[in-house]
Tab-separated table of C-alpha atoms in Angstrom:
chain	number	residue	atom	x	y	z
Z	241	UNK	CA	2.323	9.065	-24.941
Z	242	UNK	CA	5.923	9.256	-23.679
Z	243	UNK	CA	7.006	9.343	-20.031
Z	244	UNK	CA	7.370	13.141	-19.955
Z	245	UNK	CA	3.820	13.564	-21.212
Z	246	UNK	CA	2.512	11.219	-18.526
Z	247	UNK	CA	4.414	13.116	-15.849
Z	248	UNK	CA	3.029	16.454	-17.053
Z	249	UNK	CA	-0.520	15.099	-16.984
Z	250	UNK	CA	0.013	13.671	-13.499
Z	251	UNK	CA	1.431	16.948	-12.199
Z	252	UNK	CA	-1.465	18.894	-13.688
Z	253	UNK	CA	-3.896	16.583	-11.904
Z	254	UNK	CA	-2.055	17.159	-8.658
Z	255	UNK	CA	-2.251	20.911	-9.176
Z	256	UNK	CA	-6.017	20.639	-9.524
Z	257	UNK	CA	-6.195	18.721	-6.237
Z	258	UNK	CA	-4.178	21.295	-4.324
Z	259	UNK	CA	-6.167	23.910	-2.454
Z	260	UNK	CA	-6.189	27.459	-3.741
Z	261	UNK	CA	-4.985	29.606	-0.862
Z	262	UNK	CA	-6.697	32.673	-2.320
Z	263	UNK	CA	-10.077	31.005	-1.710
Z	264	UNK	CA	-9.394	30.942	2.016
Z	265	UNK	CA	-8.255	34.570	2.278
Z	266	UNK	CA	-10.647	37.498	2.774
Z	267	UNK	CA	-11.056	39.716	-0.241
Z	268	UNK	CA	-10.147	43.409	-0.136
Z	269	UNK	CA	-13.808	44.434	-0.332
Z	270	UNK	CA	-14.901	42.257	2.606
Z	271	UNK	CA	-12.462	43.531	5.269
Z	272	UNK	CA	-11.030	47.017	5.644
Z	273	UNK	CA	-7.462	46.906	6.937
Z	274	UNK	CA	-5.639	49.954	8.311
Z	275	UNK	CA	-2.860	51.214	6.089
Z	276	UNK	CA	0.564	49.921	7.060
Z	277	UNK	CA	-0.784	46.826	8.810
Z	278	UNK	CA	0.636	43.490	7.609
Z	279	UNK	CA	-2.127	41.241	6.285
Z	280	UNK	CA	-2.109	37.440	5.847
Z	281	UNK	CA	-2.107	37.912	2.073
Z	282	UNK	CA	1.075	39.995	2.321
Z	283	UNK	CA	2.678	37.412	4.593
Z	284	UNK	CA	1.992	34.597	2.150
Z	285	UNK	CA	3.427	36.700	-0.675
Z	286	UNK	CA	6.775	36.754	1.112
Z	287	UNK	CA	7.611	33.132	0.413
Z	288	UNK	CA	6.250	30.104	-1.419
Z	289	UNK	CA	7.302	28.141	1.673
Z	290	UNK	CA	4.618	29.832	3.782
Z	291	UNK	CA	2.065	29.317	1.017
Z	292	UNK	CA	2.976	25.639	0.857
Z	293	UNK	CA	2.703	25.344	4.653
Z	294	UNK	CA	-0.703	27.040	4.694
Z	295	UNK	CA	-1.886	24.724	1.936
Z	296	UNK	CA	-0.714	21.691	3.928
Z	297	UNK	CA	-2.713	22.883	6.948
Z	298	UNK	CA	-5.845	23.419	4.858
Z	299	UNK	CA	-5.554	20.190	2.886
Z	300	UNK	CA	-3.170	17.656	4.461
Z	301	UNK	CA	-3.034	15.099	1.652
Z	302	UNK	CA	-0.196	13.188	3.356
Z	303	UNK	CA	-2.111	12.386	6.547
Z	304	UNK	CA	-5.231	11.514	4.553
Z	305	UNK	CA	-3.300	8.719	2.807
Z	306	UNK	CA	-3.085	6.819	6.096
Z	307	UNK	CA	-6.492	7.555	7.599
Z	308	UNK	CA	-9.236	4.983	7.794
Z	309	UNK	CA	-12.556	6.595	6.960
Z	310	UNK	CA	-15.287	5.135	9.226
Z	311	UNK	CA	-18.569	4.259	7.497
Z	312	UNK	CA	-21.554	6.490	7.931
Z	313	UNK	CA	-23.846	5.187	10.715
Z	314	UNK	CA	-27.168	3.916	9.424
Z	315	UNK	CA	-28.760	2.547	12.634
Z	316	UNK	CA	-29.983	5.969	13.697
Z	317	UNK	CA	-33.722	5.410	14.077
Z	318	UNK	CA	-36.142	2.996	15.722
Z	319	UNK	CA	-36.788	1.138	12.450
Z	320	UNK	CA	-33.167	0.458	11.484
Z	321	UNK	CA	-31.682	-0.237	14.921
Z	322	UNK	CA	-33.369	-3.662	15.339
Z	323	UNK	CA	-32.055	-4.702	11.910
Z	324	UNK	CA	-28.564	-3.578	12.886
Z	325	UNK	CA	-28.798	-5.631	16.109
Z	326	UNK	CA	-29.804	-8.705	14.092
Z	327	UNK	CA	-26.790	-8.146	11.844
Z	328	UNK	CA	-24.471	-7.981	14.865
Z	329	UNK	CA	-25.883	-11.255	16.220
Z	330	UNK	CA	-25.467	-12.986	12.850
Z	331	UNK	CA	-21.936	-11.674	12.245
Z	332	UNK	CA	-20.549	-12.329	15.742
Z	333	UNK	CA	-22.736	-15.252	16.838
Z	334	UNK	CA	-22.937	-17.309	13.636
Z	335	UNK	CA	-20.509	-16.183	10.909
Z	336	UNK	CA	-17.511	-15.566	13.178
Z	337	UNK	CA	-17.518	-19.032	14.857
Z	338	UNK	CA	-17.979	-20.708	11.467
Z	339	UNK	CA	-15.081	-18.725	10.022
Z	340	UNK	CA	-12.843	-19.575	12.978
Z	341	UNK	CA	-13.690	-23.243	12.407
Z	342	UNK	CA	-12.890	-22.943	8.682
Z	343	UNK	CA	-9.524	-21.327	9.444
Z	344	UNK	CA	-8.728	-23.941	12.110
Z	345	UNK	CA	-9.497	-26.768	9.662
Z	346	UNK	CA	-7.278	-25.068	7.102
Z	347	UNK	CA	-4.351	-24.894	9.529
Z	348	UNK	CA	-4.800	-28.552	10.538
Z	349	UNK	CA	-4.740	-29.659	6.888
Z	350	UNK	CA	-1.799	-27.388	6.113
Z	351	UNK	CA	0.418	-28.319	9.068
Z	352	UNK	CA	-0.331	-32.048	8.844
Z	353	UNK	CA	0.879	-31.922	5.230
Z	354	UNK	CA	3.593	-29.258	5.360
Z	355	UNK	CA	5.628	-30.626	8.297
Z	356	UNK	CA	6.075	-34.169	6.873
Z	357	UNK	CA	6.893	-32.805	3.414
Z	358	UNK	CA	9.403	-30.300	4.822
Z	359	UNK	CA	11.169	-32.933	6.959
Z	360	UNK	CA	11.019	-36.043	4.753
Z	361	UNK	CA	11.818	-34.513	1.358
Z	362	UNK	CA	14.933	-32.523	2.258
Z	363	UNK	CA	17.006	-34.395	-0.282
Z	364	UNK	CA	14.537	-33.691	-3.112
Z	365	UNK	CA	14.451	-29.913	-3.178
Z	366	UNK	CA	12.598	-29.494	-6.459
Z	367	UNK	CA	9.705	-31.773	-5.468
Z	368	UNK	CA	9.605	-30.404	-1.912
Z	369	UNK	CA	9.410	-26.792	-3.073
Z	370	UNK	CA	6.667	-27.615	-5.578
Z	371	UNK	CA	4.510	-29.268	-2.890
Z	372	UNK	CA	5.208	-26.487	-0.367
Z	373	UNK	CA	4.172	-23.853	-2.910
Z	374	UNK	CA	0.854	-25.618	-3.423
Z	375	UNK	CA	0.309	-25.905	0.331
Z	376	UNK	CA	0.953	-22.178	0.828
Z	377	UNK	CA	-1.668	-21.450	-1.844
Z	378	UNK	CA	-4.113	-23.730	0.012
Z	379	UNK	CA	-3.706	-22.010	3.390
Z	380	UNK	CA	-4.124	-18.620	1.683
Z	381	UNK	CA	-7.404	-19.891	0.212
Z	382	UNK	CA	-8.578	-20.807	3.718
Z	383	UNK	CA	-7.640	-17.320	4.951
Z	384	UNK	CA	-9.677	-15.694	2.172
Z	385	UNK	CA	-12.590	-18.043	2.919
Z	386	UNK	CA	-12.453	-17.006	6.611
Z	387	UNK	CA	-13.341	-13.436	5.547
Z	388	UNK	CA	-15.921	-14.626	3.001
Z	389	UNK	CA	-13.655	-13.060	0.422
Z	390	UNK	CA	-15.315	-12.125	-2.861
Z	391	UNK	CA	-12.328	-11.548	-5.148
Z	392	UNK	CA	-12.576	-11.020	-8.887
Z	393	UNK	CA	-9.377	-11.438	-10.911
Z	394	UNK	CA	-9.004	-9.702	-14.280
Z	395	UNK	CA	-6.357	-10.484	-16.873
Z	396	UNK	CA	-4.004	-13.419	-17.505
Z	397	UNK	CA	-2.685	-15.332	-14.509
Z	398	UNK	CA	1.041	-14.646	-13.780
Z	399	UNK	CA	3.545	-17.299	-14.885
Z	400	UNK	CA	7.048	-18.272	-13.753
Z	401	UNK	CA	9.526	-16.523	-16.038
Z	402	UNK	CA	13.004	-15.129	-15.431
Z	403	UNK	CA	13.649	-11.394	-15.343
Z	404	UNK	CA	10.166	-10.229	-14.433
Z	405	UNK	CA	8.891	-8.382	-11.361
Z	406	UNK	CA	5.293	-7.853	-10.252
Z	407	UNK	CA	4.461	-4.590	-8.467
Z	408	UNK	CA	1.175	-3.678	-6.768
Z	409	UNK	CA	-0.369	-0.930	-4.678
Z	410	UNK	CA	-0.468	-1.794	-0.976
Z	411	UNK	CA	-3.440	-1.527	1.396
Z	412	UNK	CA	-2.924	-4.348	3.881
Z	413	UNK	CA	-0.928	-7.511	4.430
Z	414	UNK	CA	-3.965	-9.339	3.086
Z	415	UNK	CA	-2.939	-8.046	-0.375
Z	416	UNK	CA	-0.271	-10.736	-0.340
Z	417	UNK	CA	-2.742	-13.424	0.784
Z	418	UNK	CA	-5.243	-12.501	-1.933
Z	419	UNK	CA	-2.560	-12.623	-4.635
Z	420	UNK	CA	-0.844	-15.709	-3.195
Z	421	UNK	CA	-3.952	-17.893	-3.380
Z	422	UNK	CA	-3.781	-17.628	-7.182
Z	423	UNK	CA	0.004	-17.589	-7.762
Z	424	UNK	CA	2.865	-18.607	-5.423
Z	425	UNK	CA	4.629	-15.244	-5.358
Z	426	UNK	CA	7.883	-14.609	-3.534
Z	427	UNK	CA	7.286	-11.300	-1.785
Z	428	UNK	CA	9.649	-8.731	-0.318
Z	429	UNK	CA	8.211	-7.563	2.986
Z	430	UNK	CA	9.020	-5.839	6.262
Z	431	UNK	CA	9.965	-8.289	9.020
Z	432	UNK	CA	7.135	-8.437	11.577
Z	433	UNK	CA	7.145	-9.554	15.221
Z	434	UNK	CA	4.959	-12.215	16.847
Z	435	UNK	CA	3.243	-15.059	15.054
Z	436	UNK	CA	3.441	-13.244	11.713
Z	437	UNK	CA	7.228	-13.094	12.030
Z	438	UNK	CA	7.299	-16.812	12.869
Z	439	UNK	CA	5.384	-17.607	9.687
Z	440	UNK	CA	7.735	-15.369	7.695
Z	441	UNK	CA	10.893	-17.100	8.948
Z	442	UNK	CA	9.540	-20.640	8.536
Z	443	UNK	CA	6.656	-21.342	6.166
Z	444	UNK	CA	6.980	-18.391	3.771
Z	445	UNK	CA	10.693	-19.076	3.320
Z	446	UNK	CA	9.598	-22.054	1.212
Z	447	UNK	CA	8.270	-19.764	-1.548
Z	448	UNK	CA	11.440	-17.653	-1.584
Z	449	UNK	CA	10.145	-14.590	0.269
Z	450	UNK	CA	12.678	-11.898	1.191
Z	451	UNK	CA	12.483	-10.011	4.479
Z	452	UNK	CA	14.070	-6.753	5.579
Z	453	UNK	CA	14.137	-4.487	8.601
Z	454	UNK	CA	13.219	-0.906	7.747
Z	455	UNK	CA	15.416	0.482	10.543
Z	456	UNK	CA	18.570	-1.324	9.390
Z	457	UNK	CA	20.464	0.593	6.701
Z	458	UNK	CA	22.690	-2.397	5.869
Z	459	UNK	CA	19.596	-4.456	4.998
Z	460	UNK	CA	19.084	-2.366	1.879
Z	461	UNK	CA	22.281	-3.583	0.224
Z	462	UNK	CA	21.620	-7.193	1.223
Z	463	UNK	CA	18.033	-7.070	-0.050
Z	464	UNK	CA	19.088	-5.401	-3.327
Z	465	UNK	CA	21.518	-8.248	-4.005
Z	466	UNK	CA	18.882	-10.871	-3.140
Z	467	UNK	CA	16.432	-9.217	-5.533
Z	468	UNK	CA	18.916	-9.231	-8.403
Z	469	UNK	CA	19.763	-12.888	-7.777
Z	470	UNK	CA	16.100	-13.900	-7.494
Z	471	UNK	CA	14.911	-12.387	-10.781
Z	472	UNK	CA	17.669	-14.204	-12.689
Z	473	UNK	CA	16.469	-17.664	-11.626
Z	474	UNK	CA	14.124	-19.404	-14.060
Z	475	UNK	CA	12.807	-21.784	-11.377
Z	476	UNK	CA	12.157	-19.105	-8.747
Z	477	UNK	CA	8.644	-17.989	-7.924
Z	478	UNK	CA	7.524	-14.685	-9.495
Z	479	UNK	CA	8.801	-11.781	-7.400
Z	480	UNK	CA	6.123	-9.511	-5.898
Z	481	UNK	CA	7.039	-6.045	-4.588
Z	482	UNK	CA	4.875	-3.373	-2.977
Z	483	UNK	CA	6.946	-0.328	-4.028
Z	484	UNK	CA	5.012	2.140	-1.853
Z	485	UNK	CA	6.799	0.574	1.116
Z	486	UNK	CA	3.832	1.019	3.455
Z	487	UNK	CA	0.082	0.452	3.635
Z	488	UNK	CA	-2.049	3.228	2.091
Z	489	UNK	CA	-5.813	3.516	2.563
Z	490	UNK	CA	-6.794	2.500	-1.011
Z	491	UNK	CA	-7.837	6.044	-1.920
Z	492	UNK	CA	-4.330	7.255	-2.809
Z	493	UNK	CA	-0.983	6.038	-4.099
Z	494	UNK	CA	2.238	7.433	-2.635
Z	495	UNK	CA	5.601	7.519	-4.408
Z	496	UNK	CA	6.999	4.189	-5.635
Z	497	UNK	CA	10.502	3.241	-4.508
Z	498	UNK	CA	12.780	2.893	-7.504
Z	499	UNK	CA	14.453	-0.368	-6.385
Z	500	UNK	CA	11.940	-2.568	-8.223
Z	501	UNK	CA	12.579	-0.615	-11.414
Z	502	UNK	CA	16.387	-0.921	-11.392
Z	503	UNK	CA	16.559	-4.703	-11.823
Z	504	UNK	CA	16.737	-4.676	-15.639
Z	505	UNK	CA	13.557	-6.756	-15.700
Z	506	UNK	CA	10.054	-6.585	-17.133
Z	507	UNK	CA	7.689	-4.943	-14.628
Z	508	UNK	CA	4.157	-6.359	-14.443
Z	509	UNK	CA	1.734	-3.955	-12.694
Z	510	UNK	CA	-1.074	-5.271	-10.472
Z	511	UNK	CA	-3.913	-2.972	-9.388
Z	512	UNK	CA	-5.890	-3.869	-6.247
Z	513	UNK	CA	-9.127	-2.110	-5.344
Z	514	UNK	CA	-11.284	-2.923	-2.314
Z	515	UNK	CA	-14.986	-2.239	-2.149
Z	516	UNK	CA	-15.759	-0.791	1.289
Z	517	UNK	CA	-19.428	-1.709	1.220
Z	518	UNK	CA	-18.938	-4.215	4.081
Z	519	UNK	CA	-15.529	-3.454	5.624
Z	520	UNK	CA	-12.509	-1.192	5.180
Z	521	UNK	CA	-9.565	-3.480	4.342
Z	522	UNK	CA	-6.953	-0.811	5.141
Z	523	UNK	CA	-4.513	-1.927	7.861
Z	524	UNK	CA	-3.200	0.946	9.973
Z	525	UNK	CA	-0.244	-0.871	11.527
Z	526	UNK	CA	0.464	2.004	13.894
Z	527	UNK	CA	-2.948	1.735	15.551
Z	528	UNK	CA	-3.800	-1.969	15.451
Z	529	UNK	CA	-2.012	-5.311	15.326
Z	530	UNK	CA	-2.473	-7.647	12.391
Z	531	UNK	CA	-4.396	-10.033	14.654
Z	532	UNK	CA	-6.907	-7.266	15.456
Z	533	UNK	CA	-7.111	-6.448	11.768
Z	534	UNK	CA	-7.912	-10.078	10.912
Z	535	UNK	CA	-10.613	-10.197	13.604
Z	536	UNK	CA	-12.152	-7.072	12.094
Z	537	UNK	CA	-12.293	-8.776	8.692
Z	538	UNK	CA	-13.645	-12.030	10.126
Z	539	UNK	CA	-16.509	-10.233	11.906
Z	540	UNK	CA	-17.599	-8.330	8.783
Z	541	UNK	CA	-20.068	-9.543	6.189
Z	542	UNK	CA	-17.466	-9.999	3.448
Z	543	UNK	CA	-14.268	-8.630	1.908
Z	544	UNK	CA	-14.956	-7.540	-1.672
Z	545	UNK	CA	-11.994	-6.923	-3.952
Z	546	UNK	CA	-10.978	-6.560	-7.610
Z	547	UNK	CA	-7.496	-7.479	-8.866
Z	548	UNK	CA	-6.227	-6.470	-12.312
Z	549	UNK	CA	-3.125	-8.045	-13.880
Z	550	UNK	CA	-2.054	-5.292	-16.248
Z	551	UNK	CA	0.123	-5.161	-19.345
Z	552	UNK	CA	3.873	-5.703	-18.665
Z	553	UNK	CA	6.076	-2.637	-18.952
Z	554	UNK	CA	9.760	-2.180	-19.817
Z	555	UNK	CA	12.197	0.674	-19.326
Z	556	UNK	CA	12.083	2.958	-22.351
Z	557	UNK	CA	15.207	4.406	-24.001
Z	558	UNK	CA	16.356	7.506	-22.124
Z	559	UNK	CA	13.926	6.856	-19.251
Z	560	UNK	CA	15.258	6.939	-15.694
Z	561	UNK	CA	14.146	4.387	-13.057
Z	562	UNK	CA	12.262	7.155	-11.221
Z	563	UNK	CA	10.353	8.096	-14.390
Z	564	UNK	CA	9.681	4.409	-15.031
Z	565	UNK	CA	8.304	4.025	-11.497
Z	566	UNK	CA	6.020	7.050	-11.967
Z	567	UNK	CA	4.752	5.707	-15.288
Z	568	UNK	CA	3.842	2.370	-13.695
Z	569	UNK	CA	2.236	4.187	-10.763
Z	570	UNK	CA	0.115	6.123	-13.269
Z	571	UNK	CA	-1.072	2.863	-14.834
Z	572	UNK	CA	-2.020	1.308	-11.483
Z	573	UNK	CA	-3.670	4.486	-10.180
Z	574	UNK	CA	-5.848	4.901	-13.272
Z	575	UNK	CA	-6.969	1.265	-13.313
Z	576	UNK	CA	-7.813	1.143	-9.569
Z	577	UNK	CA	-9.272	4.664	-9.464
Z	578	UNK	CA	-6.702	5.936	-6.953
Z	579	UNK	CA	-5.427	9.491	-6.577
Z	580	UNK	CA	-1.688	10.102	-6.882
Z	581	UNK	CA	0.056	12.217	-4.251
Z	582	UNK	CA	3.722	13.355	-4.306
Z	583	UNK	CA	4.655	11.901	-0.909
Z	584	UNK	CA	7.229	9.386	0.256
Z	585	UNK	CA	5.425	6.757	2.330
Z	586	UNK	CA	8.469	6.337	4.610
Z	587	UNK	CA	7.725	9.783	6.069
Z	588	UNK	CA	5.025	7.913	7.975
Z	589	UNK	CA	7.792	6.286	10.032
Z	590	UNK	CA	10.444	9.015	10.174
Z	591	UNK	CA	10.944	12.764	10.106
Z	592	UNK	CA	12.222	14.621	7.043
Z	593	UNK	CA	16.002	14.524	6.653
Z	594	UNK	CA	18.106	17.452	7.998
Z	595	UNK	CA	19.207	18.272	4.440
Z	596	UNK	CA	15.578	18.697	3.367
Z	597	UNK	CA	14.867	20.996	6.316
Z	598	UNK	CA	18.002	23.038	5.607
Z	599	UNK	CA	16.987	23.544	1.972
Z	600	UNK	CA	13.543	24.736	3.072
Z	601	UNK	CA	15.069	27.088	5.646
Z	602	UNK	CA	17.498	28.523	3.104
Z	603	UNK	CA	14.727	29.040	0.562
Z	604	UNK	CA	12.589	30.806	3.162
Z	605	UNK	CA	15.475	33.052	4.279
Z	606	UNK	CA	16.288	34.065	0.695
Z	607	UNK	CA	12.667	34.932	-0.077
Z	608	UNK	CA	12.370	37.066	3.073
Z	609	UNK	CA	15.594	38.937	2.235
Z	610	UNK	CA	14.377	39.632	-1.302
Z	611	UNK	CA	11.111	40.980	0.067
Z	612	UNK	CA	12.920	43.279	2.509
Z	613	UNK	CA	15.198	44.624	-0.203
Z	614	UNK	CA	12.243	45.631	-2.409
């Protein structure tokens, strides 16, 4: 099926997900309105803008992309509550200390190996980078072990080849850790403060990771050039990009940024799906720090996850980068069982542009004028 067919199917699915405003309006037989009185149905007929706004209020699919759904409580009676208390004691009193010890041992092994290699092998870049890549994989394995991670990988393991880019849906920063323990990816990621930022600027530099600041417009041009240079190198680590640009709650996929699809490279989709039976792996960075998020994972029973390495995709003749991005998003969404929504994830951090608001205002004004002229 060509790209246009995929887009039509995706849009039809979205139409089915959208609420029908008529279902929320009273029928003519249920309420008697005085003649000449303006009804809600008449008001919504004035402009599609009002209909769209009412639909957003009834079914806010944008906000739902970034909401963490708490599990249903099960310790609600006298029989289950003692079992729940035993689980709390085991998770916080036994599993958590053991996991902290495992992570501490991992850091001791990593730092005692990484620092000498980084300092003593500066003149042998190829050997140094190879050892550092392996050490980064090791510390990622210790991180996954500290959550009792149960991760199942499907498909062939990624290899180092020029002119290829791996793209994946994004739920949490642990996506990178889960993928990195199998393959030393070079990831493009938002620059973070605190100890995470320290790791980004020191240790993760060894695998060729690229950082940017979302608030700096000039960073976009610099990052775009770094991406183009990276994919051309045969000895560089495979490039991993999360094109949604933000963490989504693993129920939906928001629009993919087109930058990863403009590099004239083969795009290899990766689908990540978390099982929420023990813990919700979604990281809401606006409500909790990454440290708090890690503690939440380390005090759960386990993190259960499936990862699919899907068939590589190339830009088709006559296909635009935006259509290419949507086609890849379709593939990932279907494999991971995620629902597509037509939203830009960056709206989570900023308001709509003035141009977008002006277009909406002009459309609304024109529809009102047409209604008055009738």
